[in-house]
Amino acid sequence: MNLDVQLLLVEDNSSDAEMTVNALKKNGLANKLLHLKDGAAALDYIFGEGKYEGRRVEDTPRVILLV
Amino acid sequence: MYFVTPCSSLSFNKPAMDKRKDEQEPVDNPFFFQKVRQEIQATGLDVPVAIRVAKIKKDEDYTRYLAAIVEYSQDAIISKSLDGTIRSWNKGGEKMFGYTAKQAIGRHISLIAPPGYETEEKDILDKINRNEIIENYETIRCKKGGEQFYVSLTVSPLKDQNGAIIGVSKIARDITVRKKFEAALIQANKTLLLQNLEKEKRAAELTIANAELVFQNEEKEQRAAELVIANKELAFQNLEKEKRAAELTIANRELIFQNEEKEKRAAELVIANRDLRISGEQVEEVNRELESFSYSVSHDLRAPLRAIHGYSRMLKENHEVQLVPEAKRLMNTIMYNAKKMGQLIDDLLTFSRIGRKELVKGNLHMESIVTDICRELKDGQGNRAIEFHIGGLLPAYADSTSIRQVWLNLISNAIKYSGLKEKAFIEIGSEIKDDEIIYHIKDNGAGFDMRYANKLFGVFQRLHSDEEFEGTGVGLALVQRIINKHGGRTWAEGEVDKGAIFYFTLKIIPS
């Protein structure tokens, strides 16, 4: 994943996630958005562990949306 | 010794003369004269000479006799000249005053007058000069050493043969002892008088006490008579009671039997109660589960609802151009209903939350709570004509948050259901009845049919359609639940198109 993530969305309900992404896109805010299903995945991402091992942890998202 | 006639240069004053009269008696006795004659004849002298000789002899004897009486009298017998110079002073005088005759004779009589009594002797002499006699005159004199004592004075004039006063005779008697007795007697009399007064007082008290005792005795007699009657009555009652006791013995036997039965029953009840307690605990457990269930249901129901509403909106907004008007109307209906369901769930959540919430009671200023809510609600109604009449609301002791909710719901209803009227009149008031305050809110709105009054406070129960007036049917149910939790009651009166009155009660603030 080389995506330069600026906005991290953590939401287990896919409908809610889709509606959120839709609303963000409409307002031109969803270019660099990553959607994760739960808090554990979010922690792995932030600290470069598990699935995200080797990720540059210095690149932190600007905003994290936790619902 | 016989005295024929007194023959002295001195004649005696009257009392002395009286005494002489007694002694003269034998002179008038014929036997006495005969005896004298015989004595004279025995001398051999002729009778006239003999009589003269005897007379001189008798005069001398008589004078000596008198002098002896004077000299040895216990009383002080003093003679003095008219200027007060002491002329004679007997043994009694020496003993009484402490001056010997030698020391006293020639001195002025004021010798024996104590200080303050100096003029007394002069007064006495004046009286004597006026031919007055002083008898038993009590006064004070002093002894040689200055010691004063009481004396009784008898003072008489001494006259010569022609009756001219030539001196004064004074007899002084020491009456100190008598005076002491007198003083003691006076004191004793005083004490007796005092005692008499005390006794009279005591007697008066005793008289009163006696009267009281007489009265009490009468009372007691009356009481005794009453007691006699009461005793008779008691005796009769005792007989009755004995009869009754016999009956009771039988009844007791029956009761013992019944008690045993009841004990058996009680034992059964204890078991039943235990079961009930267990089921009571189970009911509480079920209730807790229900609360939690309704909360999670309400919460979980909201997620799909959000999706329905959200996707409908996305469809409507993202694909508006492809949708025909009818499709748009259908989309709107879906969105309206989803929103409505969201409202229902919100209300249900609130209702469920109230059930679990602990009441925090305090003193509430109802007037300001209601005034604030009315202002806020009126502001949200734009230009609608609404007139509030809030009449001196009584303060309450209740939970602030939930009571606000009650007023909000009731006032919102009043505004909502009077929405079709040209002008809404809403009157809010309160009154005390018995131990509770009754609050009411009256409107001039759509009212309701009294036949369905019992449905008003049920959850999701509505007497009007959504088309007429929007609503979820939870508002009044919530009002009732809150008021019931406070121990109050709710009810309503209404008439179709004439408006409605909603009432609720709260306990009077505890003092």
Coordinates of C-alpha atoms in Angstrom, one line a residue:
Chain A
M1 CA 0.0 0.0 0.0
N2 CA 1.7 3.1 -1.2
L3 CA -1.4 5.2 -0.8
D4 CA -0.7 8.4 1.0
V5 CA -3.6 8.2 3.6
Q6 CA -4.8 11.5 5.0
L7 CA -8.2 10.4 6.3
L8 CA -8.8 7.1 8.1
L9 CA -12.4 5.8 8.5
V10 CA -13.0 3.1 11.1
E11 CA -16.5 1.6 10.7
D12 CA -17.8 -1.9 11.0
N13 CA -21.2 -1.2 9.3
S14 CA -20.6 -1.2 5.6
S15 CA -23.7 0.8 4.8
D16 CA -22.8 3.5 7.2
A17 CA -19.3 3.5 5.8
E18 CA -20.5 3.8 2.2
M19 CA -22.9 6.7 3.1
T20 CA -20.0 8.4 4.9
V21 CA -17.7 8.0 1.9
N22 CA -20.4 9.2 -0.4
A23 CA -20.9 12.3 1.6
L24 CA -17.2 13.0 1.9
K25 CA -16.7 12.5 -1.9
K26 CA -19.5 14.9 -2.6
N27 CA -17.6 17.5 -0.7
G28 CA -14.2 16.6 -2.3
L29 CA -12.7 15.2 0.9
A30 CA -12.4 11.5 0.1
N31 CA -9.3 11.4 -2.2
K32 CA -6.9 9.9 0.2
L33 CA -9.3 7.9 2.4
L34 CA -8.8 4.5 3.9
H35 CA -11.7 2.5 5.3
L36 CA -11.0 -0.1 8.0
K37 CA -13.5 -2.5 9.6
D38 CA -12.4 -2.3 13.2
G39 CA -10.2 -0.8 15.8
A40 CA -7.7 -3.7 15.8
A41 CA -7.0 -3.1 12.1
A42 CA -6.8 0.6 12.7
L43 CA -4.1 0.0 15.4
D44 CA -2.2 -2.3 13.1
Y45 CA -2.2 0.4 10.4
I46 CA -1.1 3.2 12.7
F47 CA 1.8 1.2 14.3
G48 CA 2.8 -0.7 11.1
E49 CA 2.1 -4.1 12.4
G50 CA 0.4 -7.4 11.2
K51 CA -1.1 -6.7 7.7
Y52 CA 0.6 -3.3 7.6
E53 CA 4.1 -4.5 8.7
G54 CA 6.8 -2.3 7.1
R55 CA 4.6 0.7 6.6
R56 CA 6.2 4.0 7.3
V57 CA 4.7 4.9 10.6
E58 CA 5.9 8.5 10.3
D59 CA 3.1 9.0 7.7
T60 CA 0.2 9.4 10.0
P61 CA -3.3 10.2 8.8
R62 CA -4.5 13.8 9.2
V63 CA -8.0 12.8 10.5
I64 CA -9.3 9.5 12.0
L65 CA -13.0 9.0 11.9
L66 CA -14.1 6.5 14.6
V67 CA -17.9 5.9 14.7
Chain B
M1 CA -46.1 51.8 177.6
Y2 CA -49.0 54.1 177.4
F3 CA -49.3 57.5 175.9
V4 CA -51.7 59.9 177.3
T5 CA -51.4 62.8 174.9
P6 CA -48.9 63.7 172.3
C7 CA -46.8 66.5 173.6
S8 CA -44.1 67.3 171.2
S9 CA -42.9 70.4 169.5
L10 CA -43.7 68.6 166.3
S11 CA -47.2 67.8 165.1
F12 CA -47.7 65.0 162.6
N13 CA -49.0 65.2 159.1
K14 CA -52.2 63.5 158.3
P15 CA -51.1 59.9 157.7
A16 CA -49.1 60.1 160.8
M17 CA -52.0 61.4 162.7
D18 CA -54.2 58.5 161.4
K19 CA -51.7 56.1 162.9
R20 CA -51.8 58.0 166.2
K21 CA -55.5 57.7 166.3
D22 CA -55.2 53.9 166.5
E23 CA -52.8 54.3 169.4
Q24 CA -55.0 56.8 171.1
E25 CA -57.8 54.3 171.4
P26 CA -56.7 52.9 174.8
V27 CA -56.7 56.4 176.1
D28 CA -60.5 56.6 175.8
N29 CA -60.8 53.3 177.6
P30 CA -62.2 53.8 181.2
F31 CA -60.3 50.8 182.4
F32 CA -57.1 52.4 181.2
F33 CA -57.7 55.6 183.2
Q34 CA -58.4 53.7 186.3
K35 CA -55.1 51.9 185.9
V36 CA -53.1 55.1 185.5
R37 CA -54.8 56.7 188.5
Q38 CA -53.7 53.7 190.6
E39 CA -50.1 54.1 189.4
I40 CA -50.1 57.8 190.2
Q41 CA -51.5 57.2 193.7
A42 CA -48.8 54.7 194.3
T43 CA -46.2 57.5 193.8
G44 CA -47.7 59.5 196.6
L45 CA -47.9 62.7 194.5
D46 CA -51.1 64.6 194.1
V47 CA -52.9 63.8 191.0
P48 CA -52.4 66.9 188.9
V49 CA -48.7 67.0 189.6
A50 CA -48.4 63.4 188.9
I51 CA -50.2 63.7 185.7
R52 CA -47.8 66.5 184.5
V53 CA -44.8 64.4 185.6
A54 CA -46.1 61.4 183.7
K55 CA -46.9 63.5 180.7
I56 CA -43.3 64.8 180.5
K57 CA -41.9 61.3 181.0
K58 CA -44.3 59.8 178.4
D59 CA -43.4 62.6 175.9
E60 CA -39.7 61.8 176.2
D61 CA -40.4 58.1 175.8
Y62 CA -42.6 58.7 172.9
T63 CA -40.1 60.8 171.1
R64 CA -37.4 58.1 171.6
Y65 CA -39.8 55.5 170.4
L66 CA -40.5 57.4 167.2
A67 CA -36.8 58.1 166.7
A68 CA -36.0 54.4 167.0
I69 CA -38.7 53.5 164.4
V70 CA -37.2 56.1 162.1
E71 CA -33.6 55.1 162.7
Y72 CA -34.0 51.4 162.0
S73 CA -36.5 51.6 159.1
Q74 CA -35.4 49.6 156.0
D75 CA -36.5 52.6 154.0
A76 CA -34.3 55.7 153.8
I77 CA -35.9 58.4 155.9
I78 CA -34.4 61.8 155.3
S79 CA -35.4 65.2 156.5
K80 CA -34.3 68.4 154.9
S81 CA -34.8 72.1 155.2
L82 CA -36.9 74.0 152.7
D83 CA -33.7 75.0 150.8
G84 CA -32.8 71.3 150.4
T85 CA -30.1 70.9 153.0
I86 CA -30.2 67.5 154.5
R87 CA -31.0 67.6 158.3
S88 CA -31.4 64.0 159.2
W89 CA -30.3 60.7 157.6
N90 CA -31.2 57.3 159.1
K91 CA -29.5 53.9 158.9
G92 CA -31.8 53.0 155.9
G93 CA -30.3 56.1 154.1
E94 CA -26.8 55.0 154.9
K95 CA -27.4 51.5 153.6
M96 CA -29.4 52.6 150.5
F97 CA -27.2 55.5 149.3
G98 CA -23.8 54.5 150.8
Y99 CA -23.3 57.9 152.5
T100 CA -23.1 57.9 156.3
A101 CA -25.3 60.3 158.3
K102 CA -22.2 62.3 159.0
Q103 CA -21.3 62.5 155.3
A104 CA -24.9 63.4 154.2
I105 CA -26.1 65.8 156.9
G106 CA -25.5 69.4 155.9
R107 CA -25.1 68.5 152.1
H108 CA -27.7 69.6 149.6
I109 CA -30.2 66.9 148.7
S110 CA -29.1 67.0 145.0
L111 CA -26.3 64.8 146.4
I112 CA -28.4 61.7 145.6
A113 CA -30.0 63.1 142.3
P114 CA -28.4 61.5 139.2
P115 CA -27.4 63.7 136.2
G116 CA -30.5 64.9 134.5
Y117 CA -32.6 64.7 137.7
E118 CA -31.1 67.8 139.4
T119 CA -34.2 69.9 139.1
E120 CA -36.5 67.2 140.4
E121 CA -35.7 67.9 144.0
K122 CA -36.5 71.6 143.4
D123 CA -39.9 70.6 141.9
I124 CA -40.6 68.4 144.9
L125 CA -39.8 71.2 147.3
D126 CA -42.0 73.6 145.2
K127 CA -44.9 71.1 145.5
I128 CA -44.4 70.7 149.3
N129 CA -44.4 74.5 149.6
R130 CA -47.8 74.5 147.8
N131 CA -48.9 72.1 150.6
E132 CA -49.1 69.1 148.2
I133 CA -48.1 65.7 149.3
I134 CA -46.1 63.4 147.1
E135 CA -46.8 59.7 147.6
N136 CA -45.0 56.7 145.9
Y137 CA -43.4 58.9 143.3
E138 CA -41.1 56.5 141.3
T139 CA -37.9 57.9 140.0
I140 CA -34.1 57.3 139.8
R141 CA -31.5 58.2 142.4
C142 CA -27.8 57.4 142.6
K143 CA -25.6 55.9 145.2
K144 CA -22.3 57.1 146.4
G145 CA -20.4 55.3 143.7
G146 CA -22.7 56.7 141.0
E147 CA -24.8 53.5 140.6
Q148 CA -28.3 54.4 139.7
F149 CA -31.4 52.6 141.0
Y150 CA -35.2 52.9 141.2
V151 CA -36.8 54.5 144.2
S152 CA -40.3 55.2 145.3
L153 CA -40.5 58.6 147.2
T154 CA -43.0 59.7 149.7
V155 CA -42.5 63.3 150.6
S156 CA -44.4 65.2 153.2
P157 CA -44.0 68.6 154.9
L158 CA -42.8 69.1 158.4
K159 CA -44.8 71.7 160.3
D160 CA -44.3 73.6 163.5
Q161 CA -47.0 74.0 166.2
N162 CA -48.6 76.8 164.2
G163 CA -48.8 74.7 161.0
A164 CA -46.0 76.6 159.2
I165 CA -43.8 74.4 157.0
I166 CA -40.4 74.2 158.4
G167 CA -38.9 71.3 156.5
V168 CA -39.5 68.2 154.4
S169 CA -39.5 64.6 155.4
K170 CA -38.6 62.1 152.6
I171 CA -39.0 58.4 152.7
A172 CA -37.2 56.6 149.9
R173 CA -37.8 52.9 149.2
D174 CA -35.5 50.9 146.9
I175 CA -37.8 49.4 144.2
T176 CA -35.1 48.0 141.9
V177 CA -36.2 44.4 142.4
R178 CA -39.8 45.3 141.9
K179 CA -38.8 47.3 138.7
K180 CA -36.9 44.3 137.4
F181 CA -40.0 42.1 138.0
E182 CA -42.2 44.7 136.3
A183 CA -39.8 44.8 133.3
A184 CA -39.9 41.0 133.2
L185 CA -43.7 41.1 133.5
I186 CA -43.9 43.6 130.6
Q187 CA -41.7 41.5 128.5
A188 CA -43.7 38.4 129.5
N189 CA -46.9 40.2 128.6
K190 CA -45.5 41.2 125.3
T191 CA -44.4 37.6 124.6
L192 CA -47.9 36.4 125.6
L193 CA -49.5 39.0 123.4
L194 CA -47.4 37.9 120.5
Q195 CA -48.2 34.3 121.3
N196 CA -51.8 35.1 121.5
L197 CA -51.7 36.8 118.1
E198 CA -50.0 33.8 116.6
K199 CA -52.5 31.5 118.2
E200 CA -55.4 33.6 116.9
K201 CA -53.8 33.4 113.4
R202 CA -53.3 29.7 113.8
A203 CA -56.9 29.4 115.0
A204 CA -58.1 31.2 111.9
E205 CA -56.1 28.8 109.8
L206 CA -57.4 25.9 111.6
T207 CA -61.0 27.2 111.1
I208 CA -60.4 27.3 107.4
A209 CA -58.7 23.9 107.4
N210 CA -61.6 22.5 109.4
A211 CA -64.0 23.9 106.9
E212 CA -62.0 22.2 104.1
L213 CA -61.9 18.9 106.0
V214 CA -65.6 19.1 106.5
F215 CA -66.0 19.6 102.8
Q216 CA -63.6 16.8 102.0
N217 CA -65.4 14.5 104.4
E218 CA -68.6 15.2 102.7
E219 CA -67.0 14.5 99.4
K220 CA -65.6 11.3 100.7
E221 CA -68.9 10.3 102.1
Q222 CA -70.5 10.9 98.7
R223 CA -67.6 9.0 97.0
A224 CA -68.1 6.2 99.5
A225 CA -71.8 6.0 98.6
E226 CA -70.8 6.0 94.9
L227 CA -68.3 3.2 95.6
V228 CA -70.9 1.2 97.4
I229 CA -73.0 1.4 94.3
A230 CA -70.0 0.7 92.0
N231 CA -69.1 -2.3 94.1
K232 CA -72.6 -3.7 93.7
E233 CA -72.3 -3.2 90.0
L234 CA -68.8 -4.8 90.0
A235 CA -70.2 -7.8 92.0
F236 CA -72.9 -8.2 89.3
Q237 CA -70.3 -7.8 86.6
N238 CA -68.1 -10.4 88.2
L239 CA -70.9 -12.9 88.1
E240 CA -71.4 -12.0 84.4
K241 CA -67.7 -12.4 83.8
E242 CA -67.6 -15.7 85.5
K243 CA -70.3 -16.9 83.1
R244 CA -68.4 -15.3 80.3
A245 CA -65.1 -16.9 81.4
A246 CA -66.8 -20.3 81.2
E247 CA -67.9 -19.4 77.7
L248 CA -64.4 -18.2 76.9
T249 CA -62.8 -21.4 78.2
I250 CA -64.9 -23.2 75.6
A251 CA -64.1 -20.6 73.0
N252 CA -60.3 -20.9 73.8
R253 CA -60.4 -24.5 73.3
E254 CA -61.8 -23.9 69.9
L255 CA -59.2 -21.2 69.2
I256 CA -56.4 -23.5 70.2
F257 CA -57.6 -25.9 67.6
Q258 CA -57.9 -23.1 65.1
N259 CA -54.4 -21.8 66.0
E260 CA -52.9 -25.2 65.3
E261 CA -54.7 -25.2 62.0
K262 CA -53.3 -21.7 61.3
E263 CA -49.8 -22.7 62.2
K264 CA -50.0 -25.4 59.7
R265 CA -51.3 -22.9 57.2
A266 CA -48.6 -20.4 58.2
A267 CA -45.9 -23.0 57.6
E268 CA -47.4 -23.6 54.2
L269 CA -47.5 -19.8 53.6
V270 CA -43.8 -19.5 54.6
I271 CA -43.0 -21.9 51.9
A272 CA -45.3 -20.1 49.4
N273 CA -43.7 -16.8 50.4
R274 CA -40.2 -18.1 49.7
D275 CA -41.4 -19.2 46.3
L276 CA -43.0 -15.8 45.8
R277 CA -39.8 -14.0 46.8
I278 CA -37.9 -16.1 44.4
S279 CA -40.4 -15.2 41.7
G280 CA -40.2 -11.5 42.8
E281 CA -36.5 -11.6 42.3
Q282 CA -37.1 -13.3 39.0
V283 CA -39.5 -10.6 38.0
E284 CA -37.0 -7.9 38.8
E285 CA -34.4 -9.8 36.7
V286 CA -36.8 -10.1 33.8
N287 CA -37.6 -6.4 34.1
R288 CA -33.9 -5.5 34.0
E289 CA -33.5 -7.8 31.0
L290 CA -36.5 -6.1 29.3
E291 CA -35.1 -2.6 29.9
S292 CA -31.8 -3.7 28.4
F293 CA -33.5 -5.5 25.6
S294 CA -35.7 -2.5 24.7
Y295 CA -32.7 -0.2 24.8
S296 CA -30.5 -2.5 22.5
V297 CA -33.5 -3.2 20.2
S298 CA -34.1 0.6 19.8
H299 CA -30.4 1.2 19.3
D300 CA -29.9 -1.7 16.8
L301 CA -33.0 -0.8 15.0
R302 CA -31.6 2.6 14.2
A303 CA -28.7 1.2 12.0
P304 CA -30.8 -0.3 9.2
L305 CA -33.1 2.6 9.4
R306 CA -30.2 4.9 8.9
A307 CA -29.2 2.9 5.8
I308 CA -32.7 3.1 4.4
H309 CA -32.9 6.8 4.9
G310 CA -29.3 7.3 3.7
Y311 CA -29.4 5.2 0.6
S312 CA -32.8 6.7 -0.4
R313 CA -31.2 10.1 -0.1
M314 CA -28.2 9.0 -2.0
L315 CA -30.4 7.6 -4.8
K316 CA -32.4 10.8 -4.8
E317 CA -29.4 13.2 -4.8
N318 CA -26.9 11.2 -7.0
H319 CA -29.4 10.0 -9.6
E320 CA -32.0 12.8 -9.6
V321 CA -31.9 13.3 -13.3
Q322 CA -32.7 9.7 -14.1
L323 CA -35.7 9.6 -11.8
V324 CA -39.2 10.3 -13.1
P325 CA -41.4 12.4 -10.8
E326 CA -43.3 9.4 -9.5
A327 CA -40.1 7.7 -8.5
K328 CA -39.1 10.8 -6.7
R329 CA -42.4 10.8 -4.8
L330 CA -41.9 7.2 -3.8
M331 CA -38.4 8.0 -2.7
N332 CA -39.8 10.9 -0.5
T333 CA -42.3 8.6 1.0
I334 CA -39.6 6.0 1.9
M335 CA -37.5 8.8 3.5
Y336 CA -40.5 10.3 5.4
N337 CA -41.4 6.9 6.9
A338 CA -37.8 6.1 7.7
K339 CA -37.5 9.5 9.5
K340 CA -40.8 8.8 11.3
M341 CA -39.6 5.4 12.5
G342 CA -36.4 7.1 13.7
Q343 CA -38.6 9.5 15.8
L344 CA -40.6 6.5 17.2
I345 CA -37.4 4.8 18.2
D346 CA -36.1 8.0 19.8
D347 CA -39.3 8.4 21.8
L348 CA -39.2 4.7 22.8
L349 CA -35.7 5.2 24.0
T350 CA -36.6 8.2 26.0
F351 CA -39.6 6.3 27.5
S352 CA -37.4 3.3 28.4
R353 CA -34.7 5.6 29.9
I354 CA -37.3 7.4 32.1
G355 CA -38.2 4.0 33.6
R356 CA -34.7 3.3 34.6
K357 CA -33.7 6.8 35.7
E358 CA -33.5 7.5 39.5
L359 CA -35.5 10.6 40.5
V360 CA -33.5 13.4 42.0
K361 CA -36.1 15.5 43.9
G362 CA -35.7 19.1 44.8
N363 CA -37.7 22.3 45.2
L364 CA -38.9 23.4 41.8
H365 CA -40.1 26.8 40.9
M366 CA -42.9 25.7 38.5
E367 CA -43.9 29.2 37.4
S368 CA -40.4 29.9 35.9
I369 CA -40.1 26.4 34.4
V370 CA -43.4 26.7 32.7
T371 CA -42.8 30.4 31.6
D372 CA -39.4 29.4 30.0
I373 CA -40.9 26.4 28.1
C374 CA -43.8 28.5 26.8
R375 CA -41.5 31.2 25.5
E376 CA -39.2 28.7 23.8
L377 CA -42.1 26.8 22.2
K378 CA -43.8 30.0 21.1
D379 CA -40.6 31.2 19.4
G380 CA -40.6 28.0 17.3
Q381 CA -44.1 28.7 16.1
G382 CA -43.3 31.8 14.0
N383 CA -46.2 34.2 13.8
R384 CA -48.9 31.9 15.1
A385 CA -51.3 33.6 17.6
I386 CA -50.9 31.9 20.9
E387 CA -52.0 33.4 24.2
F388 CA -50.7 31.9 27.4
H389 CA -52.3 32.5 30.8
I390 CA -50.1 31.2 33.6
G391 CA -51.7 31.7 36.9
G392 CA -49.5 31.6 40.0
L393 CA -48.2 28.1 39.8
L394 CA -47.4 26.5 43.2
P395 CA -43.8 25.3 43.7
A396 CA -43.3 21.5 43.7
Y397 CA -40.9 19.0 45.3
A398 CA -39.9 16.8 42.3
D399 CA -37.3 15.7 39.8
S400 CA -36.3 18.7 37.7
T401 CA -35.4 17.0 34.4
S402 CA -38.5 14.8 34.2
I403 CA -40.9 17.4 35.4
R404 CA -39.6 19.7 32.6
Q405 CA -40.2 16.8 30.2
V406 CA -43.8 16.6 31.5
W407 CA -44.5 20.3 30.9
L408 CA -42.7 20.3 27.6
N409 CA -44.9 17.4 26.4
L410 CA -48.2 18.9 27.7
I411 CA -47.5 22.4 26.4
S412 CA -46.3 21.1 23.0
N413 CA -49.6 19.1 22.8
A414 CA -51.7 22.1 23.7
I415 CA -49.9 24.2 21.0
K416 CA -50.1 21.3 18.4
Y417 CA -53.8 20.5 18.9
S418 CA -54.9 24.1 18.9
G419 CA -53.0 24.6 15.6
L420 CA -56.2 24.7 13.5
K421 CA -57.7 27.5 15.6
E422 CA -57.3 31.1 14.6
K423 CA -55.9 32.0 18.0
A424 CA -54.7 29.5 20.6
F425 CA -55.7 30.1 24.3
I426 CA -53.7 28.1 26.7
E427 CA -54.3 28.4 30.4
I428 CA -52.0 26.8 33.0
G429 CA -52.8 26.8 36.7
S430 CA -52.6 24.9 40.0
E431 CA -54.5 24.4 43.3
I432 CA -54.1 22.6 46.5
K433 CA -56.5 19.8 47.4
D434 CA -56.0 17.6 50.5
D435 CA -52.4 16.6 50.5
E436 CA -51.6 17.2 46.8
I437 CA -51.2 20.0 44.3
I438 CA -53.3 19.6 41.1
Y439 CA -51.7 21.3 38.0
H440 CA -53.7 21.7 34.9
I441 CA -53.3 22.9 31.4
K442 CA -56.3 23.9 29.3
D443 CA -56.4 24.6 25.6
N444 CA -59.1 25.6 23.1
G445 CA -57.9 23.0 20.5
A446 CA -59.3 19.9 18.8
G447 CA -60.2 18.3 22.1
F448 CA -61.2 14.6 22.1
D449 CA -64.1 12.2 22.7
M450 CA -64.3 11.4 26.4
R451 CA -65.2 7.8 25.4
Y452 CA -61.6 7.2 24.5
A453 CA -60.1 9.2 27.4
N454 CA -58.6 5.9 28.9
K455 CA -56.5 5.4 25.7
L456 CA -54.9 8.9 25.9
F457 CA -52.0 7.9 28.1
G458 CA -51.2 4.5 26.5
V459 CA -47.9 4.1 24.6
F460 CA -48.4 4.6 20.8
Q461 CA -52.1 5.3 21.4
R462 CA -53.4 8.2 19.4
L463 CA -56.9 9.7 19.0
H464 CA -55.9 11.7 15.9
S465 CA -54.5 10.7 12.6
D466 CA -51.0 11.7 11.4
E467 CA -52.6 13.7 8.7
E468 CA -54.5 15.8 11.3
F469 CA -51.8 16.1 13.8
E470 CA -48.3 14.5 13.7
G471 CA -47.1 12.5 16.6
T472 CA -45.8 9.2 17.8
G473 CA -48.2 8.5 20.7
V474 CA -45.4 8.4 23.3
G475 CA -45.7 12.0 24.8
L476 CA -48.6 11.4 27.2
A477 CA -47.5 7.9 28.0
L478 CA -44.2 9.5 29.2
V479 CA -46.1 12.1 31.2
Q480 CA -48.1 9.4 33.0
R481 CA -45.0 7.4 33.6
I482 CA -43.1 10.3 35.2
I483 CA -46.0 11.4 37.3
N484 CA -46.7 7.9 38.5
K485 CA -43.1 7.6 39.5
H486 CA -43.6 10.7 41.6
G487 CA -46.6 9.1 43.3
G488 CA -49.1 11.4 41.4
R489 CA -52.0 10.9 39.1
T490 CA -52.9 12.0 35.6
W491 CA -56.2 12.4 33.9
A492 CA -57.9 14.5 31.2
E493 CA -61.2 16.0 30.2
G494 CA -62.2 17.1 26.8
E495 CA -64.8 17.6 24.1
V496 CA -64.4 17.3 20.4
D497 CA -63.5 20.7 18.9
K498 CA -63.9 22.4 22.3
G499 CA -60.5 21.9 23.7
A500 CA -59.0 19.7 26.4
I501 CA -57.8 19.9 30.0
F502 CA -55.0 17.8 31.2
Y503 CA -54.4 17.3 35.0
F504 CA -51.6 15.9 37.0
T505 CA -50.9 15.9 40.7
L506 CA -47.8 16.0 42.9
K507 CA -47.5 15.6 46.7
I508 CA -47.3 18.9 48.6
I509 CA -43.7 19.9 49.4
P510 CA -42.7 18.3 52.7
S511 CA -42.0 21.0 55.3

